[in-house]
Amino acid sequence: MKPLREHVRLYDQARTAHLERERDGNEPTTLLYASRRYDFDLSEATGVDARMVSSLASAKLLWSSPVRVLEITEPAYLHGVTRAFVAVAALRARHPLRRGRRPLVVSYAIGNRDPRDEFRPTSLREHASFRAKWLMSRAVARWTDRLAFGTSDAASLYTQIYGRTPPRQERELIVALPSACTCGDLLDKAPGSIGYVGAFVERKGLPLVLAAWAAVRQADERATLTLVGKGDLVADAQALAERDSTVRVVVDPPRSTIHEVLRSASVVALPSQPSPTWREQVGLPIVEALAHGCTIVTTDESGLADWLATHGHHVVPGTSTAAELATSLQAAIAEPLSPRGVLADLPESDGRAQAHAWMFRPTGT
């Protein structure tokens, strides 16, 4: 297998957004991942050095390659911490055997829930596994040289669970906001149009959207609903579309179709639900909808909830009923934010790209 590039990203799961980031980046990077997310579109991998390899194979590649900067999955993501620990340990072990500066270890954090709350071990073996992962998480958090936070909630969480910033570790808050998309006309929105883009699962709030739809439709005859994604609840979405001609379901479309839906949608809903073992960190559909000038309706589960509320979007409690969500959706399509105004609130440079530039910048700058 060919050596890695000087800049490497080591993720547990890969999604289309990661491939797009690699493709559009200014400096060649190798992406190593263990599995693919539901929204992974292999067609976006053209020209990208993306490899699906095991944790051990990743460590071997890092040992033998001239890596200068390694980005790992954030330390608080316990499902991927073993992979990160093995990789960083390999780089630390090889350093005394080689000349030159030790490779930098960097990470981008958006976790907003104590990972210890996500595990429910029931056996001695599960307890031991969890304990080992937590110890590895603490070690990886100490070994990280640069830590960029995508939300203020994430920054607060890391102080809470890991304590003081380790000596020589740099930290920076760069809010995970997008810049305006360049895919086409973002100002020509269809009045009354609502989009849902994401996994067709309960935790993302799809059942709540389906339950709220009748009230929204009754209140505004212009209302239309486009459901885009895939998942366990696809049959529920299709059943509503069969009963109601104002509802359209698009299952697992290419990226071009997602951009088309977001260009025309006036409002995008992602009412993420509270769960004992999960919390919405940011919500990629929210980020992409903002980039297309859409008005957002979401819950306070998202790490961007405070920013959204401050900038005129609709944020409801995660415990809201379908009737309460319907009220917010009705208000959003009745008086949506100006697409031009939504775009004006965004940074000129994508927040994730800014974080990448900060993490991968040359030492001493």
Short mmCIF file of C-alpha atoms in Angstrom, two decimals:
data_model
loop_
_atom_site.label_atom_id
_atom_site.label_comp_id
_atom_site.label_asym_id
_atom_site.label_seq_id
_atom_site.Cartn_x
_atom_site.Cartn_y
_atom_site.Cartn_z
CA MET A 1 0.00 0.00 0.00
CA LYS A 2 1.35 3.42 -0.93
CA PRO A 3 2.56 5.75 1.85
CA LEU A 4 0.26 8.31 3.39
CA ARG A 5 0.44 12.01 2.64
CA GLU A 6 1.90 14.46 5.15
CA HIS A 7 -1.58 15.44 6.34
CA VAL A 8 -3.82 12.57 7.48
CA ARG A 9 -7.36 12.40 8.81
CA LEU A 10 -8.21 9.31 10.83
CA TYR A 11 -11.96 8.86 11.32
CA ASP A 12 -14.12 6.06 12.64
CA GLN A 13 -16.89 6.75 10.13
CA ALA A 14 -16.75 8.55 6.79
CA ARG A 15 -19.56 10.52 5.18
CA THR A 16 -19.96 12.42 1.93
CA ALA A 17 -19.11 15.74 3.60
CA HIS A 18 -15.67 14.36 4.48
CA LEU A 19 -15.03 13.44 0.85
CA GLU A 20 -16.14 16.87 -0.34
CA ARG A 21 -13.85 18.50 2.21
CA GLU A 22 -10.90 16.45 0.99
CA ARG A 23 -11.69 17.19 -2.65
CA ASP A 24 -12.08 20.92 -2.12
CA GLY A 25 -9.14 21.38 0.26
CA ASN A 26 -6.07 23.40 -0.62
CA GLU A 27 -3.57 20.78 0.52
CA PRO A 28 -3.61 17.03 -0.33
CA THR A 29 -4.73 14.88 2.59
CA THR A 30 -5.22 11.16 3.15
CA LEU A 31 -8.49 10.06 4.74
CA LEU A 32 -8.42 6.79 6.68
CA TYR A 33 -11.75 5.45 7.90
CA ALA A 34 -13.18 2.26 9.40
CA SER A 35 -16.78 2.37 8.12
CA ARG A 36 -19.21 4.41 6.02
CA ARG A 37 -22.13 6.48 7.27
CA TYR A 38 -25.62 6.20 5.78
CA ASP A 39 -25.00 9.28 3.61
CA PHE A 40 -21.69 8.11 2.11
CA ASP A 41 -21.67 8.71 -1.66
CA LEU A 42 -18.74 6.89 -3.26
CA SER A 43 -19.07 8.95 -6.45
CA GLU A 44 -17.72 11.93 -4.48
CA ALA A 45 -14.46 10.06 -3.79
CA THR A 46 -13.02 10.65 -7.27
CA GLY A 47 -9.55 12.12 -6.91
CA VAL A 48 -9.58 11.73 -3.12
CA ASP A 49 -7.06 9.55 -1.27
CA ALA A 50 -9.66 7.85 0.94
CA ARG A 51 -8.98 4.37 2.30
CA MET A 52 -11.11 2.05 4.42
CA VAL A 53 -8.60 0.30 6.68
CA SER A 54 -8.54 -1.31 10.11
CA SER A 55 -7.10 0.30 13.23
CA LEU A 56 -4.00 -1.90 13.09
CA ALA A 57 -3.45 -1.20 9.38
CA SER A 58 -3.81 2.53 10.05
CA ALA A 59 -1.16 2.36 12.77
CA LYS A 60 1.21 0.51 10.45
CA LEU A 61 0.71 3.09 7.70
CA LEU A 62 1.31 5.95 10.12
CA TRP A 63 4.47 4.27 11.41
CA SER A 64 5.96 3.99 7.93
CA SER A 65 4.78 7.26 6.35
CA PRO A 66 6.16 10.83 6.57
CA VAL A 67 3.13 12.16 8.43
CA ARG A 68 3.41 15.74 9.69
CA VAL A 69 -0.12 16.31 11.05
CA LEU A 70 -2.66 13.68 12.11
CA GLU A 71 -6.28 14.62 12.74
CA ILE A 72 -8.15 12.10 14.89
CA THR A 73 -11.80 11.62 15.76
CA GLU A 74 -12.51 13.68 18.85
CA PRO A 75 -11.43 12.09 22.16
CA ALA A 76 -14.96 12.17 23.62
CA TYR A 77 -16.24 9.86 20.87
CA LEU A 78 -15.71 6.57 22.70
CA HIS A 79 -16.82 4.40 19.78
CA GLY A 80 -13.76 5.56 17.85
CA VAL A 81 -11.29 6.13 20.67
CA THR A 82 -9.50 2.77 20.38
CA ARG A 83 -8.64 3.56 16.76
CA ALA A 84 -7.39 7.02 17.73
CA PHE A 85 -5.40 5.70 20.70
CA VAL A 86 -3.60 3.03 18.63
CA ALA A 87 -2.74 5.57 15.92
CA VAL A 88 -1.40 8.24 18.27
CA ALA A 89 0.50 5.66 20.31
CA ALA A 90 2.20 4.47 17.10
CA LEU A 91 3.31 8.01 16.25
CA ARG A 92 4.58 8.61 19.78
CA ALA A 93 6.49 5.31 19.78
CA ARG A 94 8.19 5.98 16.45
CA HIS A 95 9.30 9.52 17.30
CA PRO A 96 12.47 8.58 19.28
CA LEU A 97 13.55 6.43 16.34
CA ARG A 98 13.37 9.22 13.77
CA ARG A 99 14.88 12.61 13.29
CA GLY A 100 12.81 15.74 13.11
CA ARG A 101 9.79 17.18 14.86
CA ARG A 102 7.15 14.91 16.34
CA PRO A 103 3.97 14.83 14.20
CA LEU A 104 1.22 17.06 15.51
CA VAL A 105 -2.01 15.44 16.70
CA VAL A 106 -5.11 17.59 16.18
CA SER A 107 -8.84 17.10 16.62
CA TYR A 108 -12.15 18.82 15.89
CA ALA A 109 -14.70 18.50 18.71
CA ILE A 110 -18.46 18.99 18.59
CA GLY A 111 -19.49 16.51 21.27
CA ASN A 112 -21.95 18.09 23.70
CA ARG A 113 -22.80 15.15 25.96
CA ASP A 114 -20.66 13.37 28.55
CA PRO A 115 -19.73 10.11 26.76
CA ARG A 116 -19.96 8.23 30.04
CA ASP A 117 -23.72 8.78 29.92
CA GLU A 118 -23.96 7.00 26.57
CA PHE A 119 -22.80 3.60 27.81
CA ARG A 120 -25.03 1.17 29.67
CA PRO A 121 -22.70 -1.76 30.45
CA THR A 122 -24.48 -4.77 31.95
CA SER A 123 -21.72 -7.39 32.24
CA LEU A 124 -18.25 -7.45 33.76
CA ARG A 125 -16.78 -7.63 30.27
CA GLU A 126 -18.71 -4.55 29.15
CA HIS A 127 -17.69 -2.69 32.30
CA ALA A 128 -14.03 -3.53 31.63
CA SER A 129 -14.31 -2.47 27.98
CA PHE A 130 -15.93 0.81 28.93
CA ARG A 131 -13.29 1.50 31.59
CA ALA A 132 -10.50 0.85 29.08
CA LYS A 133 -12.10 3.18 26.52
CA TRP A 134 -12.49 5.95 29.06
CA LEU A 135 -8.82 5.66 30.08
CA MET A 136 -7.83 5.77 26.39
CA SER A 137 -10.08 8.80 25.90
CA ARG A 138 -8.35 10.68 28.70
CA ALA A 139 -4.93 9.77 27.29
CA VAL A 140 -5.84 10.86 23.76
CA ALA A 141 -7.26 14.13 25.12
CA ARG A 142 -3.88 14.81 26.81
CA TRP A 143 -1.88 13.83 23.73
CA THR A 144 -3.79 16.15 21.38
CA ASP A 145 -1.73 19.21 20.46
CA ARG A 146 -4.50 21.33 18.92
CA LEU A 147 -8.18 21.06 19.73
CA ALA A 148 -10.73 23.06 17.73
CA PHE A 149 -14.30 23.32 19.03
CA GLY A 150 -17.27 23.69 16.69
CA THR A 151 -19.69 24.82 19.42
CA SER A 152 -19.43 26.49 22.80
CA ASP A 153 -21.22 23.47 24.29
CA ALA A 154 -18.35 21.26 23.17
CA ALA A 155 -15.75 23.60 24.68
CA SER A 156 -17.60 23.56 28.00
CA LEU A 157 -17.95 19.78 27.94
CA TYR A 158 -14.23 19.18 27.47
CA THR A 159 -13.39 21.41 30.43
CA GLN A 160 -16.01 19.59 32.49
CA ILE A 161 -14.94 16.01 31.76
CA TYR A 162 -11.19 16.35 31.15
CA GLY A 163 -10.31 19.21 33.47
CA ARG A 164 -7.74 21.90 32.81
CA THR A 165 -6.13 22.38 29.42
CA PRO A 166 -2.94 20.28 29.30
CA PRO A 167 0.38 22.15 29.04
CA ARG A 168 1.25 23.11 25.45
CA GLN A 169 -2.20 22.15 24.15
CA GLU A 170 -3.85 24.86 22.03
CA ARG A 171 -7.62 25.30 21.98
CA GLU A 172 -9.81 27.43 19.74
CA LEU A 173 -13.58 27.94 19.35
CA ILE A 174 -14.61 28.21 15.68
CA VAL A 175 -18.39 27.94 15.38
CA ALA A 176 -19.51 25.26 12.91
CA LEU A 177 -21.28 27.61 10.52
CA PRO A 178 -21.13 27.24 6.75
CA SER A 179 -20.46 29.82 4.10
CA ALA A 180 -23.02 30.34 1.34
CA CYS A 181 -23.25 27.47 -1.13
CA THR A 182 -22.22 28.22 -4.71
CA CYS A 183 -24.45 25.60 -6.35
CA GLY A 184 -26.93 28.05 -7.90
CA ASP A 185 -29.65 30.61 -7.17
CA LEU A 186 -30.31 30.51 -3.42
CA LEU A 187 -32.86 33.35 -3.31
CA ASP A 188 -35.72 31.83 -5.32
CA LYS A 189 -37.58 29.91 -2.62
CA ALA A 190 -40.94 28.19 -3.17
CA PRO A 191 -43.47 29.80 -0.78
CA GLY A 192 -44.69 27.36 1.87
CA SER A 193 -42.09 24.72 1.05
CA ILE A 194 -40.67 22.67 3.92
CA GLY A 195 -37.81 20.23 3.59
CA TYR A 196 -36.60 17.45 5.86
CA VAL A 197 -33.14 16.18 4.94
CA GLY A 198 -31.50 13.44 6.97
CA ALA A 199 -31.87 9.95 8.35
CA PHE A 200 -35.39 8.56 8.48
CA VAL A 201 -35.13 7.65 12.16
CA GLU A 202 -36.92 8.58 15.36
CA ARG A 203 -34.05 10.43 17.02
CA LYS A 204 -33.87 12.92 14.15
CA GLY A 205 -37.53 13.78 14.70
CA LEU A 206 -39.09 12.37 11.52
CA PRO A 207 -42.14 10.89 13.33
CA LEU A 208 -42.80 14.31 14.85
CA VAL A 209 -42.67 15.97 11.42
CA LEU A 210 -45.08 13.38 9.99
CA ALA A 211 -47.46 13.80 12.93
CA ALA A 212 -47.36 17.60 12.65
CA TRP A 213 -48.01 17.72 8.93
CA ALA A 214 -51.82 17.58 8.93
CA ALA A 215 -52.04 20.68 11.14
CA VAL A 216 -49.48 22.54 9.01
CA ARG A 217 -51.34 21.66 5.82
CA GLN A 218 -54.67 22.73 7.30
CA ALA A 219 -53.27 26.10 8.40
CA ASP A 220 -51.59 26.98 5.08
CA GLU A 221 -52.82 25.68 1.73
CA ARG A 222 -49.46 26.56 0.13
CA ALA A 223 -47.59 24.12 2.38
CA THR A 224 -45.58 21.34 0.75
CA LEU A 225 -43.25 18.82 2.38
CA THR A 226 -40.24 17.13 0.80
CA LEU A 227 -38.63 14.30 2.79
CA VAL A 228 -35.10 13.42 1.68
CA GLY A 229 -32.97 10.62 3.09
CA LYS A 230 -33.16 6.96 4.02
CA GLY A 231 -33.58 4.83 7.11
CA ASP A 232 -35.86 2.55 9.09
CA LEU A 233 -38.90 4.84 8.82
CA VAL A 234 -38.94 5.17 5.04
CA ALA A 235 -42.22 3.22 4.87
CA ASP A 236 -43.87 5.72 7.23
CA ALA A 237 -42.73 8.61 5.05
CA GLN A 238 -43.95 6.91 1.89
CA ALA A 239 -47.30 6.10 3.50
CA LEU A 240 -47.90 9.79 4.20
CA ALA A 241 -46.94 10.68 0.62
CA GLU A 242 -49.43 8.13 -0.71
CA ARG A 243 -52.22 9.77 1.30
CA ASP A 244 -51.22 13.38 0.66
CA SER A 245 -50.16 14.72 -2.73
CA THR A 246 -48.39 17.69 -1.10
CA VAL A 247 -45.78 15.32 0.36
CA ARG A 248 -42.86 14.06 -1.70
CA VAL A 249 -40.33 11.42 -0.60
CA VAL A 250 -36.87 11.19 -2.17
CA VAL A 251 -34.94 8.14 -0.99
CA ASP A 252 -31.14 8.18 -0.91
CA PRO A 253 -30.64 10.69 -3.75
CA PRO A 254 -27.34 11.91 -5.20
CA ARG A 255 -25.84 15.09 -3.78
CA SER A 256 -27.05 17.14 -6.74
CA THR A 257 -30.67 16.37 -5.82
CA ILE A 258 -30.10 17.37 -2.19
CA HIS A 259 -28.73 20.72 -3.35
CA GLU A 260 -31.76 21.14 -5.62
CA VAL A 261 -34.18 20.50 -2.74
CA LEU A 262 -32.36 22.92 -0.43
CA ARG A 263 -32.23 25.65 -3.09
CA SER A 264 -36.02 25.66 -3.35
CA ALA A 265 -36.97 24.94 0.29
CA SER A 266 -38.10 27.97 2.24
CA VAL A 267 -37.93 26.12 5.57
CA VAL A 268 -35.93 23.08 6.70
CA ALA A 269 -37.01 21.09 9.75
CA LEU A 270 -34.75 18.90 11.90
CA PRO A 271 -36.49 18.45 15.28
CA SER A 272 -33.85 16.24 16.88
CA GLN A 273 -35.13 14.34 19.91
CA PRO A 274 -33.57 13.85 23.35
CA SER A 275 -32.24 10.37 24.05
CA PRO A 276 -30.57 8.70 27.06
CA THR A 277 -27.60 7.75 24.88
CA TRP A 278 -27.40 10.44 22.17
CA ARG A 279 -27.62 14.18 21.59
CA GLU A 280 -27.53 16.13 18.33
CA GLN A 281 -24.08 17.73 18.15
CA VAL A 282 -24.74 20.20 15.33
CA GLY A 283 -26.89 18.61 12.65
CA LEU A 284 -25.33 18.53 9.18
CA PRO A 285 -28.73 19.13 7.52
CA ILE A 286 -28.99 22.36 9.53
CA VAL A 287 -25.57 23.47 8.35
CA GLU A 288 -26.34 22.66 4.72
CA ALA A 289 -29.76 24.34 4.92
CA LEU A 290 -28.20 27.54 6.28
CA ALA A 291 -25.73 27.46 3.40
CA HIS A 292 -28.72 27.53 1.05
CA GLY A 293 -30.49 30.44 2.78
CA CYS A 294 -33.23 28.39 4.45
CA THR A 295 -35.14 29.24 7.63
CA ILE A 296 -34.49 26.55 10.25
CA VAL A 297 -36.95 24.85 12.60
CA THR A 298 -35.17 22.65 15.12
CA THR A 299 -34.98 21.80 18.82
CA ASP A 300 -32.69 22.91 21.60
CA GLU A 301 -30.81 19.60 21.28
CA SER A 302 -28.52 21.02 18.57
CA GLY A 303 -25.23 22.62 19.52
CA LEU A 304 -26.20 25.52 17.23
CA ALA A 305 -29.53 26.14 19.00
CA ASP A 306 -28.45 29.35 20.75
CA TRP A 307 -26.98 30.82 17.55
CA LEU A 308 -30.09 29.91 15.57
CA ALA A 309 -32.46 31.46 18.11
CA THR A 310 -30.36 34.63 18.28
CA HIS A 311 -30.52 34.98 14.50
CA GLY A 312 -34.29 34.59 14.13
CA HIS A 313 -34.69 30.89 13.40
CA HIS A 314 -37.21 28.72 15.25
CA VAL A 315 -35.94 26.63 18.18
CA VAL A 316 -38.39 24.58 20.24
CA PRO A 317 -37.75 22.34 23.27
CA GLY A 318 -36.68 18.80 22.47
CA THR A 319 -39.72 17.59 24.39
CA SER A 320 -42.16 19.47 22.14
CA THR A 321 -45.32 17.75 20.93
CA ALA A 322 -46.35 17.41 17.29
CA ALA A 323 -48.84 20.24 17.81
CA GLU A 324 -46.12 22.53 19.16
CA LEU A 325 -43.83 21.68 16.26
CA ALA A 326 -46.68 22.34 13.83
CA THR A 327 -47.12 25.82 15.33
CA SER A 328 -43.44 26.61 14.72
CA LEU A 329 -43.56 25.24 11.18
CA GLN A 330 -46.66 27.31 10.44
CA ALA A 331 -44.96 30.45 11.74
CA ALA A 332 -41.82 29.71 9.74
CA ILE A 333 -43.57 29.33 6.38
CA ALA A 334 -45.89 32.27 7.10
CA GLU A 335 -42.96 34.62 7.71
CA PRO A 336 -39.70 32.98 6.66
CA LEU A 337 -36.44 34.80 7.08
CA SER A 338 -35.10 36.51 3.99
CA PRO A 339 -32.71 34.09 2.24
CA ARG A 340 -30.41 37.03 1.64
CA GLY A 341 -30.47 37.79 5.37
CA VAL A 342 -29.78 34.17 6.32
CA LEU A 343 -26.75 34.12 4.03
CA ALA A 344 -25.54 37.50 5.33
CA ASP A 345 -25.37 36.05 8.85
CA LEU A 346 -22.91 33.39 7.74
CA PRO A 347 -19.11 33.73 7.67
CA GLU A 348 -17.32 34.28 4.37
CA SER A 349 -15.30 31.13 5.00
CA ASP A 350 -16.84 27.83 6.13
CA GLY A 351 -16.32 27.26 9.87
CA ARG A 352 -15.12 23.70 9.41
CA ALA A 353 -12.63 24.89 6.79
CA GLN A 354 -11.42 27.58 9.20
CA ALA A 355 -10.94 24.92 11.86
CA HIS A 356 -8.99 22.77 9.42
CA ALA A 357 -6.71 25.68 8.52
CA TRP A 358 -6.11 26.43 12.20
CA MET A 359 -5.38 22.80 13.11
CA PHE A 360 -3.11 22.11 10.14
CA ARG A 361 -1.26 25.43 10.11
CA PRO A 362 2.55 25.31 10.31
CA THR A 363 4.05 25.18 13.78
CA GLY A 364 4.86 28.60 15.20
CA THR A 365 2.09 30.49 13.36
#
